[in-house]
Amino acid sequence: MSEVIFRNGTILTIDADHRVLAGDVACLDGVITQVGGTYTPQTHDYQIVDCAGCIVMPGLVQAHVHTCQTLARGRADDLELLDWLRQVIWPYEAALDAEAAGASAELACAELLLGGTTSILDMGTVHHTDAIFDAAERAGIRATIGKAMMDAADPQIPVGLRESTRASLDESARLIERWHGGAGGRLRYAYAPRFVLSCTDELLREVGVQARARGVRIHTHASENHGEIALVRERFGTDNVLVLDQLGLLGEHCTIAHCIHLSGPERRLLAERGAHVCHCPSSNLKLASGICDVPALIAAGVSVAIGADGAPCNNNLDGFLELRLAALLHKQRGGPRALPAPEVVRLATLGGAAAVGLADRIGSLELGKRGDVIAVDVTPLHTIPTASPWSAITYAAKACDVRHVAVDGALVVRDAELLTVDVAQIQDRAVRSAHRMFR
Ligand SMILES: [Zn+2]
């Protein structure tokens, strides 16, 4: 039995009524046992973290990241998607070995946890997925990870990333066997066909069948870039979302990153199937891909989450930066109320939880849910005076304001220090690995 008590903060519950409470949030053996008021410890094995001056809220859930790409931060600036992939990212991923993949994922997990992201949906590369799971397990983050699937006979894909349909499915099955449900349910698997262009029809169809049979999620990219969409139309005669549906991938268990250039029928189909979209505003702007019409998706009934994507297209993994940008970006087209602050905070927490299939377990601070909790300090100069906690979190707070973090009811960050892994060692390993990779 172990207890963690976040004492005396302002609590954003993200419950159905968006209640804001004062007092304690307590977790006993991983489960939230009190939200608000003053908590009396039930055992002798308890830790109290002081949250005076903090907003206590559910950890951010980023439903689209690539932790294996972190070592390529700053190496692929000012390119559009297909050039970015072909000139830098695919050659980089082809050159990754297990050591570099582990160093990259470890760096990402540390940045994410210290910045208040407690849960991720992560797309790896074709190989070395065990090293990514290892890093997530050690860091203590809640992670749903999948190997990138790339069996298409595309001469633009480096040899090191090409795989056969059979090998792609077999490796996915092995990883599910080894990792899905691991670390007390904190680690899970998701099939990750990179995008329809990197996969054969046969592979995509089989992913649709096996994901349903095994109860595993699907994580992919779609409709990010005009060039990509033109190639999809050339090959399939129709658009991304319709292709994914025809091949049996679309459903409540499917999360699609980007979805920038969608038709009305595609939006309606996403809503009808209950599929999730992950909005990645920094990445979409940096790759000059466009702006996903999030208000239109929400109006159509589509479940939306937020993510930083990878370090080479962002170049941070800062969930607060994405939250702020998501709140600002849609005002240009939809007016000042296009995406109000409480709605953006909900997308970044409960929306993300839904996109990883865990809305019944994380994403809000409610009794019986798992203890994924963060405390954000709102006493720094750039956040005072704090008129509204929704405004502070959406428009003013930064990742560096995160003071305490618990995942599954266990403290992983206390007083802005990572407790699970040694940050100096991670920095050293990342810099050495990046140097070796890009020599
Ligand atoms: Zn991505």
GROMACS .gro file of C-alpha atoms and ligand atoms in nm:
model
  440
    1MET     CA    1   0.000   0.000   0.000
    2SER     CA    2   0.135   0.343  -0.089
    3GLU     CA    3  -0.029   0.682  -0.080
    4VAL     CA    4   0.053   1.004  -0.258
    5ILE     CA    5  -0.125   1.323  -0.156
    6PHE     CA    6  -0.117   1.639  -0.369
    7ARG     CA    7  -0.191   1.884  -0.088
    8ASN     CA    8  -0.380   2.209  -0.105
    9GLY     CA    9  -0.389   2.299  -0.474
   10THR     CA   10  -0.650   2.443  -0.708
   11ILE     CA   11  -0.793   2.134  -0.875
   12LEU     CA   12  -0.907   2.114  -1.238
   13THR     CA   13  -1.109   1.793  -1.233
   14ILE     CA   14  -1.201   1.776  -1.607
   15ASP     CA   15  -1.512   1.588  -1.491
   16ALA     CA   16  -1.844   1.617  -1.676
   17ASP     CA   17  -1.918   1.951  -1.506
   18HIS     CA   18  -1.563   2.086  -1.545
   19ARG     CA   19  -1.557   2.144  -1.168
   20VAL     CA   20  -1.277   2.346  -1.011
   21LEU     CA   21  -1.217   2.242  -0.649
   22ALA     CA   22  -0.976   2.332  -0.371
   23GLY     CA   23  -0.775   2.101  -0.146
   24ASP     CA   24  -0.615   1.758  -0.183
   25VAL     CA   25  -0.595   1.493  -0.452
   26ALA     CA   26  -0.505   1.156  -0.301
   27CYS     CA   27  -0.400   0.830  -0.465
   28LEU     CA   28  -0.393   0.499  -0.278
   29ASP     CA   29  -0.227   0.206  -0.454
   30GLY     CA   30  -0.246   0.381  -0.788
   31VAL     CA   31  -0.613   0.478  -0.762
   32ILE     CA   32  -0.758   0.825  -0.697
   33THR     CA   33  -0.937   0.808  -0.363
   34GLN     CA   34  -1.010   1.175  -0.294
   35VAL     CA   35  -1.054   1.491  -0.501
   36GLY     CA   36  -1.093   1.813  -0.300
   37GLY     CA   37  -1.120   1.881   0.072
   38THR     CA   38  -0.867   1.765   0.329
   39TYR     CA   39  -0.749   1.405   0.308
   40THR     CA   40  -0.646   1.192   0.602
   41PRO     CA   41  -0.383   0.929   0.511
   42GLN     CA   42  -0.512   0.572   0.538
   43THR     CA   43  -0.173   0.406   0.583
   44HIS     CA   44   0.170   0.478   0.731
   45ASP     CA   45   0.335   0.468   0.389
   46TYR     CA   46   0.239   0.807   0.247
   47GLN     CA   47   0.404   1.101   0.074
   48ILE     CA   48   0.262   1.452   0.084
   49VAL     CA   49   0.360   1.697  -0.188
   50ASP     CA   50   0.291   2.063  -0.122
   51CYS     CA   51   0.076   2.209  -0.399
   52ALA     CA   52   0.008   2.554  -0.256
   53GLY     CA   53   0.028   2.797  -0.547
   54CYS     CA   54  -0.022   2.510  -0.793
   55ILE     CA   55  -0.296   2.397  -1.026
   56VAL     CA   56  -0.346   2.023  -0.980
   57MET     CA   57  -0.488   1.852  -1.287
   58PRO     CA   58  -0.477   1.529  -1.486
   59GLY     CA   59  -0.146   1.470  -1.664
   60LEU     CA   60  -0.136   1.574  -2.028
   61VAL     CA   61  -0.194   1.291  -2.275
   62GLN     CA   62  -0.014   1.339  -2.605
   63ALA     CA   63  -0.178   1.112  -2.860
   64HIS     CA   64   0.088   1.146  -3.128
   65VAL     CA   65   0.464   1.147  -3.068
   66HIS     CA   66   0.775   0.977  -3.210
   67THR     CA   67   1.016   0.931  -2.921
   68CYS     CA   68   1.266   0.754  -3.151
   69GLN     CA   69   1.317   1.078  -3.349
   70THR     CA   70   1.438   1.298  -3.064
   71LEU     CA   71   1.807   1.271  -3.157
   72ALA     CA   72   1.722   1.438  -3.491
   73ARG     CA   73   1.602   1.755  -3.317
   74GLY     CA   74   1.724   2.054  -3.518
   75ARG     CA   75   1.843   1.835  -3.807
   76ALA     CA   76   1.540   1.870  -4.035
   77ASP     CA   77   1.424   2.230  -4.024
   78ASP     CA   78   1.248   2.418  -4.303
   79LEU     CA   79   1.136   2.123  -4.515
   80GLU     CA   80   0.788   2.009  -4.623
   81LEU     CA   81   0.664   1.665  -4.521
   82LEU     CA   82   0.773   1.439  -4.808
   83ASP     CA   83   1.118   1.603  -4.839
   84TRP     CA   84   1.148   1.597  -4.458
   85LEU     CA   85   1.079   1.222  -4.457
   86ARG     CA   86   1.291   1.129  -4.761
   87GLN     CA   87   1.590   1.357  -4.702
   88VAL     CA   88   1.633   1.332  -4.325
   89ILE     CA   89   1.388   1.127  -4.120
   90TRP     CA   90   1.388   0.799  -4.310
   91PRO     CA   91   1.769   0.792  -4.352
   92TYR     CA   92   1.799   0.881  -3.980
   93GLU     CA   93   1.558   0.604  -3.876
   94ALA     CA   94   1.733   0.357  -4.108
   95ALA     CA   95   2.063   0.438  -3.935
   96LEU     CA   96   1.927   0.400  -3.581
   97ASP     CA   97   2.058   0.108  -3.381
   98ALA     CA   98   1.914  -0.017  -3.051
   99GLU     CA   99   2.148   0.204  -2.845
  100ALA     CA  100   2.053   0.523  -3.031
  101ALA     CA  101   1.681   0.435  -3.034
  102GLY     CA  102   1.696   0.381  -2.657
  103ALA     CA  103   1.887   0.706  -2.599
  104SER     CA  104   1.637   0.896  -2.814
  105ALA     CA  105   1.331   0.749  -2.639
  106GLU     CA  106   1.484   0.802  -2.296
  107LEU     CA  107   1.549   1.169  -2.374
  108ALA     CA  108   1.190   1.210  -2.497
  109CYS     CA  109   1.037   1.039  -2.192
  110ALA     CA  110   1.236   1.260  -1.956
  111GLU     CA  111   1.135   1.578  -2.141
  112LEU     CA  112   0.771   1.465  -2.150
  113LEU     CA  113   0.744   1.373  -1.781
  114LEU     CA  114   0.924   1.685  -1.658
  115GLY     CA  115   0.683   1.885  -1.875
  116GLY     CA  116   0.370   1.726  -1.728
  117THR     CA  117   0.290   1.473  -2.001
  118THR     CA  118   0.204   1.148  -1.824
  119SER     CA  119   0.082   0.945  -2.120
  120ILE     CA  120   0.175   0.909  -2.488
  121LEU     CA  121   0.073   0.734  -2.806
  122ASP     CA  122   0.409   0.674  -2.969
  123MET     CA  123   0.503   0.560  -3.318
  124GLY     CA  124   0.847   0.400  -3.327
  125THR     CA  125   1.050   0.314  -3.631
  126VAL     CA  126   1.060  -0.023  -3.810
  127HIS     CA  127   1.319  -0.178  -3.577
  128HIS     CA  128   1.437  -0.152  -3.214
  129THR     CA  129   1.091  -0.114  -3.059
  130ASP     CA  130   1.206  -0.311  -2.752
  131ALA     CA  131   1.457  -0.033  -2.675
  132ILE     CA  132   1.174   0.222  -2.683
  133PHE     CA  133   0.954   0.014  -2.451
  134ASP     CA  134   1.254  -0.033  -2.219
  135ALA     CA  135   1.304   0.345  -2.198
  136ALA     CA  136   0.934   0.408  -2.127
  137GLU     CA  137   0.930   0.135  -1.863
  138ARG     CA  138   1.231   0.282  -1.681
  139ALA     CA  139   1.113   0.644  -1.703
  140GLY     CA  140   0.773   0.558  -1.557
  141ILE     CA  141   0.560   0.717  -1.830
  142ARG     CA  142   0.230   0.558  -1.942
  143ALA     CA  143   0.293   0.464  -2.304
  144THR     CA  144   0.114   0.298  -2.593
  145ILE     CA  145   0.384   0.222  -2.848
  146GLY     CA  146   0.395   0.057  -3.187
  147LYS     CA  147   0.661  -0.024  -3.442
  148ALA     CA  148   0.623   0.170  -3.769
  149MET     CA  149   0.500  -0.064  -4.045
  150MET     CA  150   0.652  -0.003  -4.389
  151ASP     CA  151   0.621  -0.291  -4.639
  152ALA     CA  152   0.551  -0.085  -4.954
  153ALA     CA  153   0.791  -0.134  -5.247
  154ASP     CA  154   0.877   0.236  -5.258
  155PRO     CA  155   1.230   0.308  -5.389
  156GLN     CA  156   1.228   0.629  -5.181
  157ILE     CA  157   1.223   0.423  -4.858
  158PRO     CA  158   1.580   0.334  -4.750
  159VAL     CA  159   1.666  -0.037  -4.757
  160GLY     CA  160   1.712  -0.034  -4.378
  161LEU     CA  161   1.342   0.046  -4.328
  162ARG     CA  162   1.192  -0.185  -4.591
  163GLU     CA  163   1.032  -0.499  -4.456
  164SER     CA  164   0.814  -0.780  -4.586
  165THR     CA  165   0.444  -0.794  -4.503
  166ARG     CA  166   0.500  -1.114  -4.305
  167ALA     CA  167   0.798  -0.973  -4.109
  168SER     CA  168   0.602  -0.657  -4.022
  169LEU     CA  169   0.307  -0.856  -3.886
  170ASP     CA  170   0.523  -1.114  -3.708
  171GLU     CA  171   0.733  -0.849  -3.533
  172SER     CA  172   0.414  -0.667  -3.425
  173ALA     CA  173   0.273  -0.993  -3.286
  174ARG     CA  174   0.598  -1.060  -3.096
  175LEU     CA  175   0.595  -0.709  -2.946
  176ILE     CA  176   0.231  -0.747  -2.838
  177GLU     CA  177   0.318  -1.074  -2.670
  178ARG     CA  178   0.615  -0.920  -2.490
  179TRP     CA  179   0.487  -0.574  -2.393
  180HIS     CA  180   0.108  -0.529  -2.420
  181GLY     CA  181  -0.026  -0.484  -2.066
  182GLY     CA  182   0.324  -0.470  -1.916
  183ALA     CA  183   0.436  -0.267  -1.610
  184GLY     CA  184   0.100  -0.321  -1.441
  185GLY     CA  185  -0.091  -0.210  -1.752
  186ARG     CA  186   0.114   0.108  -1.797
  187LEU     CA  187   0.266  -0.016  -2.126
  188ARG     CA  188   0.048  -0.112  -2.421
  189TYR     CA  189   0.087  -0.185  -2.788
  190ALA     CA  190  -0.070  -0.015  -3.093
  191TYR     CA  191  -0.038  -0.125  -3.457
  192ALA     CA  192   0.134   0.163  -3.636
  193PRO     CA  193   0.111   0.150  -4.015
  194ARG     CA  194   0.309   0.468  -4.086
  195PHE     CA  195   0.065   0.600  -4.348
  196VAL     CA  196  -0.120   0.425  -4.627
  197LEU     CA  197   0.157   0.509  -4.875
  198SER     CA  198   0.420   0.317  -4.675
  199CYS     CA  199   0.205   0.001  -4.666
  200THR     CA  200   0.064  -0.257  -4.906
  201ASP     CA  201  -0.313  -0.314  -4.918
  202GLU     CA  202  -0.249  -0.663  -4.783
  203LEU     CA  203  -0.070  -0.530  -4.474
  204LEU     CA  204  -0.334  -0.265  -4.405
  205ARG     CA  205  -0.617  -0.520  -4.436
  206GLU     CA  206  -0.437  -0.761  -4.204
  207VAL     CA  207  -0.375  -0.484  -3.947
  208GLY     CA  208  -0.750  -0.413  -3.953
  209VAL     CA  209  -0.829  -0.778  -3.883
  210GLN     CA  210  -0.558  -0.843  -3.624
  211ALA     CA  211  -0.612  -0.519  -3.428
  212ARG     CA  212  -0.978  -0.611  -3.375
  213ALA     CA  213  -0.897  -0.975  -3.296
  214ARG     CA  214  -0.630  -0.887  -3.041
  215GLY     CA  215  -0.805  -0.581  -2.891
  216VAL     CA  216  -0.511  -0.358  -2.980
  217ARG     CA  217  -0.529   0.000  -3.107
  218ILE     CA  218  -0.424   0.140  -3.445
  219HIS     CA  219  -0.213   0.456  -3.474
  220THR     CA  220  -0.140   0.614  -3.813
  221HIS     CA  221  -0.097   0.941  -4.005
  222ALA     CA  222  -0.335   1.072  -4.273
  223SER     CA  223  -0.412   1.379  -4.483
  224GLU     CA  224  -0.121   1.581  -4.360
  225ASN     CA  225   0.008   1.719  -4.689
  226HIS     CA  226  -0.125   1.792  -5.043
  227GLY     CA  227   0.154   1.587  -5.207
  228GLU     CA  228   0.069   1.288  -4.988
  229ILE     CA  229  -0.302   1.320  -5.069
  230ALA     CA  230  -0.229   1.338  -5.444
  231LEU     CA  231  -0.028   1.013  -5.421
  232VAL     CA  232  -0.309   0.846  -5.222
  233ARG     CA  233  -0.563   0.949  -5.489
  234GLU     CA  234  -0.331   0.823  -5.763
  235ARG     CA  235  -0.300   0.481  -5.597
  236PHE     CA  236  -0.649   0.430  -5.453
  237GLY     CA  237  -0.867   0.668  -5.654
  238THR     CA  238  -1.003   0.819  -5.332
  239ASP     CA  239  -0.906   0.996  -5.008
  240ASN     CA  240  -0.720   0.877  -4.700
  241VAL     CA  241  -1.005   0.832  -4.452
  242LEU     CA  242  -1.218   0.645  -4.709
  243VAL     CA  243  -0.919   0.420  -4.787
  244LEU     CA  244  -0.865   0.343  -4.418
  245ASP     CA  245  -1.235   0.260  -4.384
  246GLN     CA  246  -1.249   0.041  -4.696
  247LEU     CA  247  -0.949  -0.157  -4.568
  248GLY     CA  248  -1.114  -0.211  -4.228
  249LEU     CA  249  -0.897   0.009  -4.007
  250LEU     CA  250  -1.138   0.282  -3.906
  251GLY     CA  251  -1.311   0.248  -3.569
  252GLU     CA  252  -1.314   0.363  -3.209
  253HIS     CA  253  -0.977   0.188  -3.168
  254CYS     CA  254  -0.812   0.398  -3.441
  255THR     CA  255  -0.621   0.726  -3.382
  256ILE     CA  256  -0.509   0.930  -3.680
  257ALA     CA  257  -0.256   1.211  -3.660
  258HIS     CA  258  -0.309   1.538  -3.849
  259CYS     CA  259  -0.622   1.504  -4.072
  260ILE     CA  260  -0.560   1.856  -4.205
  261HIS     CA  261  -0.710   1.833  -4.552
  262LEU     CA  262  -1.038   1.645  -4.513
  263SER     CA  263  -1.359   1.650  -4.713
  264GLY     CA  264  -1.698   1.683  -4.538
  265PRO     CA  265  -1.774   1.311  -4.603
  266GLU     CA  266  -1.438   1.216  -4.448
  267ARG     CA  267  -1.518   1.417  -4.134
  268ARG     CA  268  -1.862   1.258  -4.109
  269LEU     CA  269  -1.713   0.910  -4.153
  270LEU     CA  270  -1.459   0.972  -3.874
  271ALA     CA  271  -1.746   1.071  -3.643
  272GLU     CA  272  -1.965   0.779  -3.750
  273ARG     CA  273  -1.687   0.525  -3.686
  274GLY     CA  274  -1.582   0.687  -3.356
  275ALA     CA  275  -1.221   0.729  -3.474
  276HIS     CA  276  -0.992   0.980  -3.301
  277VAL     CA  277  -0.790   1.263  -3.454
  278CYS     CA  278  -0.469   1.393  -3.298
  279HIS     CA  279  -0.410   1.759  -3.372
  280CYS     CA  280  -0.039   1.856  -3.384
  281PRO     CA  281  -0.037   2.233  -3.435
  282SER     CA  282   0.340   2.305  -3.410
  283SER     CA  283   0.430   2.021  -3.644
  284ASN     CA  284   0.162   2.120  -3.895
  285LEU     CA  285   0.288   2.478  -3.903
  286LYS     CA  286   0.658   2.389  -3.914
  287LEU     CA  287   0.619   2.145  -4.205
  288ALA     CA  288   0.394   2.404  -4.375
  289SER     CA  289   0.128   2.134  -4.395
  290GLY     CA  290  -0.174   2.351  -4.312
  291ILE     CA  291  -0.417   2.391  -4.025
  292CYS     CA  292  -0.649   2.110  -3.919
  293ASP     CA  293  -1.004   2.245  -3.881
  294VAL     CA  294  -1.045   2.128  -3.520
  295PRO     CA  295  -1.367   2.323  -3.452
  296ALA     CA  296  -1.526   2.160  -3.760
  297LEU     CA  297  -1.414   1.814  -3.642
  298ILE     CA  298  -1.561   1.877  -3.297
  299ALA     CA  299  -1.883   2.012  -3.449
  300ALA     CA  300  -1.905   1.694  -3.659
  301GLY     CA  301  -1.872   1.486  -3.341
  302VAL     CA  302  -1.514   1.367  -3.388
  303SER     CA  303  -1.304   1.299  -3.078
  304VAL     CA  304  -0.991   1.518  -3.088
  305ALA     CA  305  -0.662   1.496  -2.895
  306ILE     CA  306  -0.341   1.701  -2.904
  307GLY     CA  307   0.022   1.596  -2.960
  308ALA     CA  308   0.366   1.741  -3.024
  309ASP     CA  309   0.456   1.487  -3.297
  310GLY     CA  310   0.838   1.437  -3.310
  311ALA     CA  311   1.127   1.658  -3.203
  312PRO     CA  312   1.250   1.712  -3.563
  313CYS     CA  313   0.918   1.872  -3.669
  314ASN     CA  314   0.839   2.078  -3.358
  315ASN     CA  315   1.120   2.106  -3.208
  316ASN     CA  316   0.999   2.049  -2.847
  317LEU     CA  317   0.777   1.787  -2.686
  318ASP     CA  318   0.615   2.052  -2.466
  319GLY     CA  319   0.245   1.974  -2.417
  320PHE     CA  320   0.169   2.324  -2.284
  321LEU     CA  321   0.308   2.484  -2.597
  322GLU     CA  322   0.075   2.267  -2.808
  323LEU     CA  323  -0.218   2.351  -2.584
  324ARG     CA  324  -0.159   2.724  -2.620
  325LEU     CA  325  -0.106   2.700  -2.993
  326ALA     CA  326  -0.422   2.490  -3.039
  327ALA     CA  327  -0.616   2.755  -2.848
  328LEU     CA  328  -0.473   3.042  -3.059
  329LEU     CA  329  -0.460   2.889  -3.404
  330HIS     CA  330  -0.831   2.846  -3.469
  331LYS     CA  331  -0.926   3.201  -3.371
  332GLN     CA  332  -0.793   3.324  -3.705
  333ARG     CA  333  -1.062   3.130  -3.897
  334GLY     CA  334  -1.331   3.071  -3.634
  335GLY     CA  335  -1.319   3.386  -3.422
  336PRO     CA  336  -1.209   3.439  -3.060
  337ARG     CA  337  -1.440   3.169  -2.917
  338ALA     CA  338  -1.342   2.901  -3.172
  339LEU     CA  339  -1.176   2.683  -2.909
  340PRO     CA  340  -1.219   2.824  -2.555
  341ALA     CA  341  -0.957   2.751  -2.289
  342PRO     CA  342  -1.154   2.485  -2.091
  343GLU     CA  343  -1.226   2.299  -2.415
  344VAL     CA  344  -0.855   2.293  -2.512
  345VAL     CA  345  -0.756   2.167  -2.167
  346ARG     CA  346  -1.016   1.891  -2.207
  347LEU     CA  347  -0.870   1.790  -2.548
  348ALA     CA  348  -0.518   1.778  -2.399
  349THR     CA  349  -0.627   1.550  -2.113
  350LEU     CA  350  -0.954   1.358  -2.153
  351GLY     CA  351  -0.943   1.386  -2.534
  352GLY     CA  352  -0.598   1.226  -2.529
  353ALA     CA  353  -0.716   0.959  -2.286
  354ALA     CA  354  -0.996   0.867  -2.528
  355ALA     CA  355  -0.748   0.856  -2.817
  356VAL     CA  356  -0.537   0.598  -2.633
  357GLY     CA  357  -0.848   0.401  -2.532
  358LEU     CA  358  -0.818   0.487  -2.164
  359ALA     CA  359  -1.093   0.746  -2.105
  360ASP     CA  360  -1.238   0.522  -1.832
  361ARG     CA  361  -0.902   0.510  -1.650
  362ILE     CA  362  -0.719   0.843  -1.697
  363GLY     CA  363  -0.772   1.196  -1.835
  364SER     CA  364  -0.970   1.341  -1.543
  365LEU     CA  365  -0.938   1.352  -1.165
  366GLU     CA  366  -1.231   1.139  -1.050
  367LEU     CA  367  -1.264   0.872  -0.781
  368GLY     CA  368  -1.157   0.531  -0.902
  369LYS     CA  369  -0.945   0.652  -1.192
  370ARG     CA  370  -0.570   0.583  -1.205
  371GLY     CA  371  -0.351   0.847  -1.042
  372ASP     CA  372  -0.197   1.030  -1.338
  373VAL     CA  373  -0.176   1.372  -1.173
  374ILE     CA  374   0.036   1.685  -1.223
  375ALA     CA  375   0.087   2.003  -1.021
  376VAL     CA  376   0.168   2.317  -1.220
  377ASP     CA  377   0.318   2.611  -1.034
  378VAL     CA  378   0.130   2.931  -1.116
  379THR     CA  379   0.335   3.164  -0.895
  380PRO     CA  380   0.611   3.256  -1.148
  381LEU     CA  381   0.612   3.608  -1.290
  382HIS     CA  382   0.474   3.496  -1.627
  383THR     CA  383   0.159   3.345  -1.470
  384ILE     CA  384   0.061   3.595  -1.197
  385PRO     CA  385  -0.190   3.725  -1.124
  386THR     CA  386  -0.388   3.408  -1.197
  387ALA     CA  387  -0.742   3.522  -1.272
  388SER     CA  388  -0.863   3.182  -1.397
  389PRO     CA  389  -0.692   2.842  -1.377
  390TRP     CA  390  -0.818   2.758  -1.730
  391SER     CA  391  -0.658   3.073  -1.866
  392ALA     CA  392  -0.333   3.014  -1.673
  393ILE     CA  393  -0.296   2.659  -1.805
  394THR     CA  394  -0.396   2.739  -2.163
  395TYR     CA  395  -0.230   3.070  -2.232
  396ALA     CA  396   0.042   3.135  -1.972
  397ALA     CA  397   0.189   2.817  -1.821
  398LYS     CA  398   0.496   2.645  -1.965
  399ALA     CA  399   0.636   2.295  -1.933
  400CYS     CA  400   0.904   2.428  -1.695
  401ASP     CA  401   0.630   2.529  -1.446
  402VAL     CA  402   0.544   2.163  -1.374
  403ARG     CA  403   0.643   2.090  -1.015
  404HIS     CA  404   0.514   1.739  -0.931
  405VAL     CA  405   0.402   1.447  -1.146
  406ALA     CA  406   0.253   1.109  -1.057
  407VAL     CA  407   0.185   0.825  -1.299
  408ASP     CA  408  -0.033   0.537  -1.185
  409GLY     CA  409  -0.027   0.686  -0.836
  410ALA     CA  410   0.355   0.685  -0.810
  411LEU     CA  411   0.555   1.008  -0.794
  412VAL     CA  412   0.792   1.033  -1.091
  413VAL     CA  413   0.870   1.407  -1.065
  414ARG     CA  414   0.900   1.587  -0.732
  415ASP     CA  415   0.997   1.954  -0.700
  416ALA     CA  416   1.072   1.956  -1.074
  417GLU     CA  417   1.322   1.670  -1.041
  418LEU     CA  418   1.287   1.341  -1.219
  419LEU     CA  419   1.297   1.058  -0.966
  420THR     CA  420   1.304   0.756  -1.198
  421VAL     CA  421   1.608   0.813  -1.420
  422ASP     CA  422   1.925   1.021  -1.405
  423VAL     CA  423   1.884   1.331  -1.622
  424ALA     CA  424   2.259   1.400  -1.649
  425GLN     CA  425   2.317   1.047  -1.779
  426ILE     CA  426   2.032   1.084  -2.029
  427GLN     CA  427   2.176   1.410  -2.158
  428ASP     CA  428   2.522   1.261  -2.194
  429ARG     CA  429   2.394   0.948  -2.370
  430ALA     CA  430   2.172   1.151  -2.606
  431VAL     CA  431   2.448   1.389  -2.708
  432ARG     CA  432   2.695   1.104  -2.762
  433SER     CA  433   2.443   0.899  -2.963
  434ALA     CA  434   2.339   1.197  -3.178
  435HIS     CA  435   2.703   1.275  -3.250
  436ARG     CA  436   2.764   0.915  -3.354
  437MET     CA  437   2.449   0.910  -3.573
  438PHE     CA  438   2.521   1.234  -3.758
  439ARG     CA  439   2.902   1.208  -3.780
  440ZN      ZN  440   0.402   1.187  -3.680
   0.00000   0.00000   0.00000
